[in-house]
Short mmCIF file of C-alpha atoms in Angstrom, two decimals:
data_model
loop_
_atom_site.label_atom_id
_atom_site.label_comp_id
_atom_site.label_asym_id
_atom_site.label_seq_id
_atom_site.Cartn_x
_atom_site.Cartn_y
_atom_site.Cartn_z
CA UNK A 22 229.11 122.55 160.33
CA UNK A 23 232.28 122.04 158.38
CA UNK A 24 234.64 124.88 157.60
CA UNK A 25 234.27 125.66 153.91
CA UNK A 26 237.46 125.52 151.86
CA UNK A 27 237.45 128.03 149.02
CA UNK A 28 239.90 128.39 146.17
CA UNK A 29 240.28 130.23 142.89
CA UNK A 30 242.19 128.86 139.97
CA UNK A 31 244.89 131.12 138.52
CA UNK A 32 244.64 129.53 135.10
CA UNK A 33 243.21 131.27 132.03
CA UNK A 34 240.01 129.35 131.61
CA UNK A 35 239.34 130.57 128.09
CA UNK A 36 242.25 128.44 126.94
CA UNK A 37 241.17 125.04 125.65
CA UNK A 38 244.11 123.27 127.31
CA UNK A 39 243.22 124.63 130.74
CA UNK A 40 239.62 123.44 130.44
CA UNK A 41 240.74 120.00 129.28
CA UNK A 42 243.25 119.55 132.11
CA UNK A 43 241.52 121.29 135.01
CA UNK A 44 237.84 121.45 134.06
CA UNK A 45 235.41 124.24 133.33
CA UNK A 46 235.25 125.95 136.73
CA UNK A 47 236.58 129.07 138.44
CA UNK A 48 235.91 128.56 142.15
CA UNK A 49 236.22 125.32 144.17
CA UNK A 50 234.49 124.92 147.53
CA UNK A 51 234.88 121.90 149.82
CA UNK A 52 232.67 121.01 152.75
CA UNK A 53 229.26 122.36 151.73
CA UNK A 54 225.87 120.85 152.45
CA UNK A 55 222.90 120.87 150.09
CA UNK A 56 221.26 123.99 151.57
CA UNK A 57 224.50 125.98 151.24
CA UNK A 58 224.97 124.84 147.64
CA UNK A 59 221.43 125.91 146.80
CA UNK A 60 222.22 129.38 148.16
CA UNK A 61 225.32 129.67 145.98
CA UNK A 62 223.33 128.56 142.94
CA UNK A 63 220.91 131.48 143.37
CA UNK A 64 223.69 134.02 142.86
CA UNK A 65 223.14 135.67 139.48
CA UNK A 66 226.88 135.55 138.74
CA UNK A 67 226.93 131.73 138.75
CA UNK A 68 226.60 129.89 135.45
CA UNK A 69 226.73 126.30 136.74
CA UNK A 70 227.76 124.19 139.75
CA UNK A 71 229.31 120.72 139.47
CA UNK A 72 229.12 118.52 142.56
CA UNK A 73 231.12 115.67 144.02
CA UNK A 74 229.33 114.23 147.04
CA UNK A 75 231.61 112.70 149.67
CA UNK A 76 230.48 109.12 150.33
CA UNK A 77 233.38 108.37 152.66
CA UNK A 78 236.81 106.79 153.00
CA UNK A 79 238.20 103.28 153.16
CA UNK A 80 241.59 102.16 154.40
CA UNK A 81 244.15 102.07 151.63
CA UNK A 82 246.96 99.65 150.89
CA UNK A 83 250.69 100.33 151.11
CA UNK A 84 250.73 101.44 147.47
CA UNK A 85 247.53 103.51 147.53
CA UNK A 86 247.98 105.75 150.58
CA UNK A 87 246.51 105.70 154.06
CA UNK A 88 242.95 106.24 152.83
CA UNK A 89 241.01 106.03 149.58
CA UNK A 90 238.18 108.48 149.04
CA UNK A 91 234.82 107.58 147.47
CA UNK A 92 232.69 110.25 145.78
CA UNK A 93 229.50 110.46 143.73
CA UNK A 94 229.60 112.83 140.75
CA UNK A 95 226.45 114.56 139.55
CA UNK A 96 225.61 115.07 135.88
CA UNK A 97 227.30 118.48 135.65
CA UNK A 98 230.51 117.11 137.16
CA UNK A 99 230.72 114.40 134.50
CA UNK A 100 230.48 117.12 131.84
CA UNK A 101 232.62 119.84 133.39
CA UNK A 102 235.39 118.08 135.36
CA UNK A 103 238.25 116.37 133.53
CA UNK A 104 238.36 112.59 133.31
CA UNK A 105 239.79 110.26 130.70
CA UNK A 106 238.67 106.65 130.48
CA UNK A 107 241.29 103.99 129.85
CA UNK A 108 238.85 101.10 129.91
CA UNK A 109 235.13 100.44 130.31
CA UNK A 110 232.41 103.10 130.55
CA UNK A 111 231.14 105.98 132.68
CA UNK A 112 229.04 104.96 135.74
CA UNK A 113 225.31 105.43 135.25
CA UNK A 114 224.30 105.44 138.93
CA UNK A 115 225.76 105.63 142.44
CA UNK A 116 226.30 101.87 142.67
CA UNK A 117 228.74 101.81 139.76
CA UNK A 118 232.32 103.05 140.13
CA UNK A 119 235.49 103.85 138.24
CA UNK A 120 238.85 102.81 139.65
CA UNK A 121 242.20 104.52 138.92
CA UNK A 122 243.99 101.38 137.73
CA UNK A 123 243.26 97.74 136.86
CA UNK A 124 244.18 95.29 139.61
CA UNK A 125 243.63 97.76 142.46
CA UNK A 126 243.35 96.01 145.83
CA UNK A 127 239.96 96.59 147.45
CA UNK A 128 238.37 94.55 150.21
CA UNK A 129 241.43 92.29 150.21
CA UNK A 130 241.18 91.33 146.54
CA UNK A 131 242.49 92.63 143.23
CA UNK A 132 239.68 94.37 141.37
CA UNK A 133 239.12 94.95 137.67
CA UNK A 134 236.37 95.97 135.27
CA UNK A 135 233.37 93.64 135.58
CA UNK A 136 233.97 92.78 139.24
CA UNK A 137 231.70 93.45 142.20
CA UNK A 138 233.17 94.75 145.43
CA UNK A 139 231.61 95.38 148.85
CA UNK A 140 233.14 98.30 150.73
CA UNK A 141 232.57 99.77 154.19
CA UNK A 142 233.29 103.51 153.88
CA UNK A 143 233.50 105.72 156.91
CA UNK A 144 233.69 109.39 157.79
CA UNK A 145 235.82 111.46 160.14
CA UNK A 146 234.41 113.08 163.25
CA UNK A 147 235.82 115.53 165.76
CA UNK A 148 233.96 116.75 168.84
CA UNK A 149 230.91 114.91 167.54
CA UNK A 150 230.77 116.58 164.12
CA UNK A 151 231.66 115.32 160.67
CA UNK A 152 234.75 117.07 159.29
CA UNK A 153 236.27 117.13 155.81
CA UNK A 154 239.72 115.90 154.83
CA UNK A 155 241.15 119.39 154.30
CA UNK A 156 240.72 120.06 158.03
CA UNK A 157 242.87 117.13 159.15
CA UNK A 158 246.35 115.77 159.35
CA UNK A 159 246.84 112.03 158.81
CA UNK A 160 245.52 110.16 161.89
CA UNK A 161 246.77 106.92 163.42
CA UNK A 162 244.92 103.97 164.95
CA UNK A 163 244.17 103.86 168.66
CA UNK A 164 243.90 100.76 170.82
CA UNK A 165 240.12 100.53 170.40
CA UNK A 166 240.29 100.24 166.62
CA UNK A 167 239.01 103.71 165.87
CA UNK A 168 241.31 106.27 164.28
CA UNK A 169 242.60 109.40 165.97
CA UNK A 170 244.98 112.26 165.28
CA UNK A 171 246.79 111.52 168.54
CA UNK A 172 246.23 109.65 171.80
CA UNK A 173 244.05 112.27 173.51
CA UNK A 174 242.19 114.20 170.83
CA UNK A 175 241.76 114.69 167.12
CA UNK A 176 239.64 113.18 164.35
CA UNK A 177 238.03 109.77 164.76
CA UNK A 178 237.30 107.54 161.77
CA UNK A 179 234.02 105.61 161.94
CA UNK A 180 232.58 103.20 159.40
CA UNK A 181 229.12 104.42 158.45
CA UNK A 182 227.67 102.03 155.85
CA UNK A 183 228.22 99.02 153.60
CA UNK A 184 227.91 99.45 149.83
CA UNK A 185 228.28 96.94 146.99
CA UNK A 186 229.63 98.46 143.78
CA UNK A 187 229.98 97.23 140.20
CA UNK A 188 233.33 98.24 138.72
CA UNK A 189 232.49 99.54 135.23
CA UNK A 190 235.67 101.30 134.16
CA UNK A 191 239.22 102.51 134.75
CA UNK A 192 240.05 106.20 134.53
CA UNK A 193 243.45 107.74 133.94
CA UNK A 194 245.01 108.96 137.18
CA UNK A 195 245.24 112.74 137.06
CA UNK A 196 246.32 115.40 139.56
CA UNK A 197 242.71 115.94 140.65
CA UNK A 198 242.33 112.30 141.67
CA UNK A 199 244.57 112.65 144.71
CA UNK A 200 244.11 114.69 147.86
CA UNK A 201 246.01 117.97 147.69
CA UNK A 202 246.85 117.77 151.39
CA UNK A 203 248.30 114.26 151.08
CA UNK A 204 245.66 112.98 153.50
CA UNK A 205 244.18 110.44 151.09
CA UNK A 206 245.52 108.70 148.03
CA UNK A 207 243.29 107.63 145.17
CA UNK A 208 239.62 108.36 144.57
CA UNK A 209 236.89 105.91 143.54
CA UNK A 210 234.34 107.77 141.42
CA UNK A 211 230.70 106.67 141.42
CA UNK A 212 227.89 107.80 139.16
CA UNK A 213 225.18 110.35 139.96
CA UNK A 214 222.93 109.67 142.95
CA UNK A 215 219.16 110.00 142.63
CA UNK A 216 219.39 112.81 145.18
CA UNK A 217 222.25 114.35 147.14
CA UNK A 218 222.11 113.38 150.81
CA UNK A 219 221.18 116.50 152.81
CA UNK A 220 223.70 115.53 155.52
CA UNK A 221 226.60 114.85 153.15
CA UNK A 222 229.40 117.25 152.42
CA UNK A 223 230.15 118.10 148.81
CA UNK A 224 232.92 119.57 146.72
CA UNK A 225 231.35 122.29 144.56
CA UNK A 226 233.10 123.43 141.37
CA UNK A 227 231.54 126.72 140.32
CA UNK A 228 231.65 128.20 136.82
CA UNK A 229 231.02 131.93 136.71
CA UNK A 230 229.22 133.66 133.86
CA UNK A 231 232.14 136.09 133.83
CA UNK A 232 235.46 134.72 135.18
CA UNK A 233 236.41 138.18 136.47
CA UNK A 234 233.56 137.92 139.01
CA UNK A 235 235.28 135.05 140.87
CA UNK A 236 237.16 137.30 143.32
CA UNK A 237 234.05 139.25 144.27
CA UNK A 238 232.01 136.06 144.60
CA UNK A 239 234.55 134.58 147.02
CA UNK A 240 234.74 137.81 149.01
CA UNK A 241 230.96 137.84 149.43
CA UNK A 242 230.67 134.25 150.61
CA UNK A 243 233.85 134.13 152.70
CA UNK A 244 233.01 137.11 154.88
CA UNK A 245 233.13 136.01 158.52
CA UNK A 246 234.36 132.48 157.70
CA UNK A 247 237.67 130.72 158.19
CA UNK A 248 239.10 129.33 154.98
CA UNK A 249 242.10 127.99 153.14
CA UNK A 250 243.04 128.76 149.54
CA UNK A 251 244.39 126.19 147.10
#
Protein backbone atom coordinates (compact mmCIF):
# COMPACT_ATOMS: atom_id res chain seq x y z
CA UNK A 1 0.00 0.00 0.00
CA UNK A 2 1.04 3.60 -0.38
CA UNK A 3 2.78 5.49 2.37
CA UNK A 4 0.27 7.94 3.81
CA UNK A 5 1.32 11.59 3.80
CA UNK A 6 -0.09 13.49 6.76
CA UNK A 7 -0.01 17.20 7.44
CA UNK A 8 -1.53 19.75 9.78
CA UNK A 9 -2.19 23.31 8.81
CA UNK A 10 -0.72 25.98 11.09
CA UNK A 11 -3.38 28.51 10.14
CA UNK A 12 -6.12 29.71 12.48
CA UNK A 13 -9.11 28.08 10.89
CA UNK A 14 -11.67 30.17 12.75
CA UNK A 15 -10.58 33.13 10.65
CA UNK A 16 -12.77 33.67 7.61
CA UNK A 17 -9.81 34.51 5.39
CA UNK A 18 -8.05 31.24 6.19
CA UNK A 19 -11.13 29.20 5.32
CA UNK A 20 -11.61 31.10 2.07
CA UNK A 21 -8.00 30.68 0.96
CA UNK A 22 -7.14 27.22 2.28
CA UNK A 23 -10.48 25.49 2.86
CA UNK A 24 -12.30 24.20 5.91
CA UNK A 25 -9.95 21.40 7.00
CA UNK A 26 -7.35 20.74 9.68
CA UNK A 27 -5.55 17.57 8.58
CA UNK A 28 -4.57 16.54 5.03
CA UNK A 29 -3.77 12.92 4.18
CA UNK A 30 -2.52 11.72 0.78
CA UNK A 31 -2.44 8.15 -0.44
CA UNK A 32 -5.43 6.55 1.30
CA UNK A 33 -7.76 3.91 -0.07
CA UNK A 34 -11.49 3.71 0.56
CA UNK A 35 -11.25 1.26 3.49
CA UNK A 36 -8.71 3.47 5.28
CA UNK A 37 -10.85 6.57 4.74
CA UNK A 38 -13.87 4.78 6.19
CA UNK A 39 -11.82 3.99 9.31
CA UNK A 40 -10.85 7.64 9.76
CA UNK A 41 -14.48 8.69 9.33
CA UNK A 42 -15.52 6.53 12.29
CA UNK A 43 -13.34 8.53 14.68
CA UNK A 44 -15.65 10.56 16.93
CA UNK A 45 -13.34 13.58 16.68
CA UNK A 46 -13.93 13.93 12.91
CA UNK A 47 -16.61 16.34 11.70
CA UNK A 48 -16.28 15.76 7.94
CA UNK A 49 -13.93 14.37 5.28
CA UNK A 50 -13.53 15.89 1.81
CA UNK A 51 -12.05 13.64 -0.87
CA UNK A 52 -10.09 14.11 -4.07
CA UNK A 53 -9.74 10.79 -5.88
CA UNK A 54 -6.60 10.46 -8.00
CA UNK A 55 -7.62 9.53 -11.55
CA UNK A 56 -4.08 9.76 -12.90
CA UNK A 57 -1.56 11.90 -14.75
CA UNK A 58 -0.99 12.99 -18.33
CA UNK A 59 2.15 14.39 -19.88
CA UNK A 60 2.28 18.15 -19.66
CA UNK A 61 3.51 20.77 -22.11
CA UNK A 62 6.56 22.99 -21.74
CA UNK A 63 4.43 25.65 -20.02
CA UNK A 64 2.43 23.32 -17.78
CA UNK A 65 5.09 21.15 -16.13
CA UNK A 66 6.21 17.58 -16.68
CA UNK A 67 2.85 16.11 -15.69
CA UNK A 68 -0.73 17.29 -15.20
CA UNK A 69 -2.79 15.61 -12.49
CA UNK A 70 -6.46 14.65 -12.88
CA UNK A 71 -8.69 14.29 -9.81
CA UNK A 72 -12.36 13.70 -9.02
CA UNK A 73 -13.80 15.79 -6.19
CA UNK A 74 -16.64 14.47 -4.06
CA UNK A 75 -19.54 16.62 -2.86
CA UNK A 76 -17.85 17.61 0.41
CA UNK A 77 -14.71 18.71 -1.43
CA UNK A 78 -16.70 21.07 -3.64
CA UNK A 79 -18.13 22.67 -0.49
CA UNK A 80 -15.08 22.69 1.76
CA UNK A 81 -12.04 23.19 -0.50
CA UNK A 82 -11.36 26.59 -2.07
CA UNK A 83 -12.05 27.14 -5.75
CA UNK A 84 -13.03 30.24 -7.69
CA UNK A 85 -14.61 29.97 -11.11
CA UNK A 86 -13.50 32.39 -13.80
CA UNK A 87 -15.78 30.99 -16.48
CA UNK A 88 -18.41 28.29 -16.93
CA UNK A 89 -19.86 26.10 -14.17
CA UNK A 90 -18.96 23.42 -11.63
CA UNK A 91 -18.75 19.84 -13.01
CA UNK A 92 -21.77 17.71 -12.20
CA UNK A 93 -20.17 14.29 -12.76
CA UNK A 94 -16.80 12.62 -13.28
CA UNK A 95 -16.87 13.11 -17.05
CA UNK A 96 -16.92 16.90 -16.78
CA UNK A 97 -13.79 18.88 -15.87
CA UNK A 98 -12.50 22.30 -14.98
CA UNK A 99 -9.24 23.55 -16.49
CA UNK A 100 -6.92 26.17 -14.92
CA UNK A 101 -6.87 28.50 -17.92
CA UNK A 102 -8.57 28.98 -21.30
CA UNK A 103 -6.53 27.74 -24.24
CA UNK A 104 -4.71 25.04 -22.27
CA UNK A 105 -3.05 22.48 -24.55
CA UNK A 106 -4.45 18.98 -24.03
CA UNK A 107 -4.22 16.04 -26.40
CA UNK A 108 -2.30 18.25 -28.84
CA UNK A 109 -5.00 20.92 -29.12
CA UNK A 110 -5.93 24.14 -27.36
CA UNK A 111 -8.93 23.53 -25.13
CA UNK A 112 -11.62 25.88 -23.88
CA UNK A 113 -15.05 25.77 -22.28
CA UNK A 114 -17.49 23.77 -24.41
CA UNK A 115 -14.84 21.50 -25.93
CA UNK A 116 -14.53 17.74 -25.62
CA UNK A 117 -11.14 16.18 -25.01
CA UNK A 118 -10.02 12.54 -24.87
CA UNK A 119 -7.18 11.89 -22.44
CA UNK A 120 -5.14 8.81 -21.55
CA UNK A 121 -4.17 9.20 -17.88
CA UNK A 122 -1.71 6.88 -16.24
CA UNK A 123 -0.39 6.04 -12.80
CA UNK A 124 3.06 5.51 -11.33
CA UNK A 125 4.27 2.11 -10.17
CA UNK A 126 7.34 0.96 -8.31
CA UNK A 127 8.12 -2.67 -7.51
CA UNK A 128 4.69 -3.55 -8.88
CA UNK A 129 2.68 -1.23 -6.64
CA UNK A 130 0.92 2.05 -7.34
CA UNK A 131 2.64 4.97 -5.59
CA UNK A 132 1.56 8.56 -5.04
CA UNK A 133 3.31 11.67 -6.32
CA UNK A 134 4.63 12.71 -2.90
CA UNK A 135 6.81 9.59 -2.86
CA UNK A 136 8.65 10.41 -6.08
CA UNK A 137 11.16 12.67 -7.70
CA UNK A 138 10.56 13.71 -11.31
CA UNK A 139 11.23 10.70 -13.59
CA UNK A 140 12.61 10.65 -17.12
CA UNK A 141 11.71 8.54 -20.16
CA UNK A 142 13.51 5.28 -20.85
CA UNK A 143 14.17 3.74 -24.26
CA UNK A 144 11.03 1.59 -24.15
CA UNK A 145 8.69 4.56 -23.79
CA UNK A 146 7.83 3.98 -20.16
CA UNK A 147 8.96 6.46 -17.54
CA UNK A 148 11.54 5.78 -14.84
CA UNK A 149 13.35 7.63 -12.08
CA UNK A 150 16.67 6.44 -13.50
CA UNK A 151 18.03 3.80 -15.86
CA UNK A 152 17.93 0.86 -13.43
CA UNK A 153 15.14 1.47 -10.94
CA UNK A 154 12.52 3.92 -9.78
CA UNK A 155 8.91 4.73 -10.64
CA UNK A 156 7.39 3.65 -13.95
CA UNK A 157 4.55 5.59 -15.57
CA UNK A 158 1.88 3.47 -17.26
CA UNK A 159 -1.22 4.63 -19.09
CA UNK A 160 -4.22 2.96 -17.48
CA UNK A 161 -7.37 4.14 -19.28
CA UNK A 162 -8.91 6.45 -21.88
CA UNK A 163 -11.48 9.03 -20.78
CA UNK A 164 -13.44 11.60 -22.78
CA UNK A 165 -14.24 14.77 -20.83
CA UNK A 166 -16.48 17.78 -21.44
CA UNK A 167 -14.74 21.01 -20.43
CA UNK A 168 -17.39 22.95 -18.48
CA UNK A 169 -15.40 25.70 -16.79
CA UNK A 170 -12.16 27.49 -15.96
CA UNK A 171 -11.06 27.89 -12.35
CA UNK A 172 -8.64 30.43 -10.97
CA UNK A 173 -5.19 28.94 -10.45
CA UNK A 174 -4.46 28.86 -6.73
CA UNK A 175 -1.61 27.48 -4.63
CA UNK A 176 -3.52 24.23 -4.03
CA UNK A 177 -3.77 23.54 -7.76
CA UNK A 178 -0.08 22.70 -8.10
CA UNK A 179 1.93 19.87 -6.61
CA UNK A 180 3.80 20.98 -3.49
CA UNK A 181 6.76 18.78 -4.39
CA UNK A 182 7.07 20.26 -7.88
CA UNK A 183 6.43 16.83 -9.37
CA UNK A 184 3.36 17.86 -11.35
CA UNK A 185 2.11 21.19 -12.63
CA UNK A 186 -1.58 21.95 -13.03
CA UNK A 187 -4.59 19.92 -11.94
CA UNK A 188 -7.70 19.09 -13.98
CA UNK A 189 -10.66 18.84 -11.60
CA UNK A 190 -13.58 16.54 -12.43
CA UNK A 191 -16.95 16.28 -10.73
CA UNK A 192 -18.03 13.69 -8.17
CA UNK A 193 -17.91 10.02 -9.20
CA UNK A 194 -20.89 7.76 -8.56
CA UNK A 195 -18.61 5.76 -6.25
CA UNK A 196 -14.96 6.05 -5.28
CA UNK A 197 -12.88 3.29 -6.86
CA UNK A 198 -11.77 0.92 -4.08
CA UNK A 199 -8.31 0.63 -5.67
CA UNK A 200 -7.77 4.37 -6.14
CA UNK A 201 -5.74 6.57 -3.85
CA UNK A 202 -7.34 9.69 -2.45
CA UNK A 203 -6.36 12.95 -0.83
CA UNK A 204 -8.47 13.30 2.32
CA UNK A 205 -9.02 16.74 3.87
CA UNK A 206 -10.31 16.22 7.40
CA UNK A 207 -12.22 18.78 9.45
CA UNK A 208 -12.14 18.13 13.18
CA UNK A 209 -15.03 18.93 15.50
CA UNK A 210 -12.46 20.67 17.69
CA UNK A 211 -9.33 21.96 15.87
CA UNK A 212 -7.21 21.33 18.98
CA UNK A 213 -7.77 17.58 18.49
CA UNK A 214 -5.76 17.56 15.23
CA UNK A 215 -2.41 16.77 16.88
CA UNK A 216 -3.80 13.85 18.85
CA UNK A 217 -5.65 12.53 15.80
CA UNK A 218 -2.45 12.52 13.75
CA UNK A 219 -0.49 10.88 16.56
CA UNK A 220 -3.05 8.08 16.79
CA UNK A 221 -3.11 7.31 13.07
CA UNK A 222 0.59 7.85 12.37
CA UNK A 223 1.86 5.42 14.98
CA UNK A 224 4.10 2.87 13.26
CA UNK A 225 3.90 4.59 9.85
CA UNK A 226 6.41 6.55 7.80
CA UNK A 227 5.19 10.01 6.89
CA UNK A 228 6.03 13.47 5.68
CA UNK A 229 4.56 16.72 6.99
CA UNK A 230 3.57 19.65 4.80
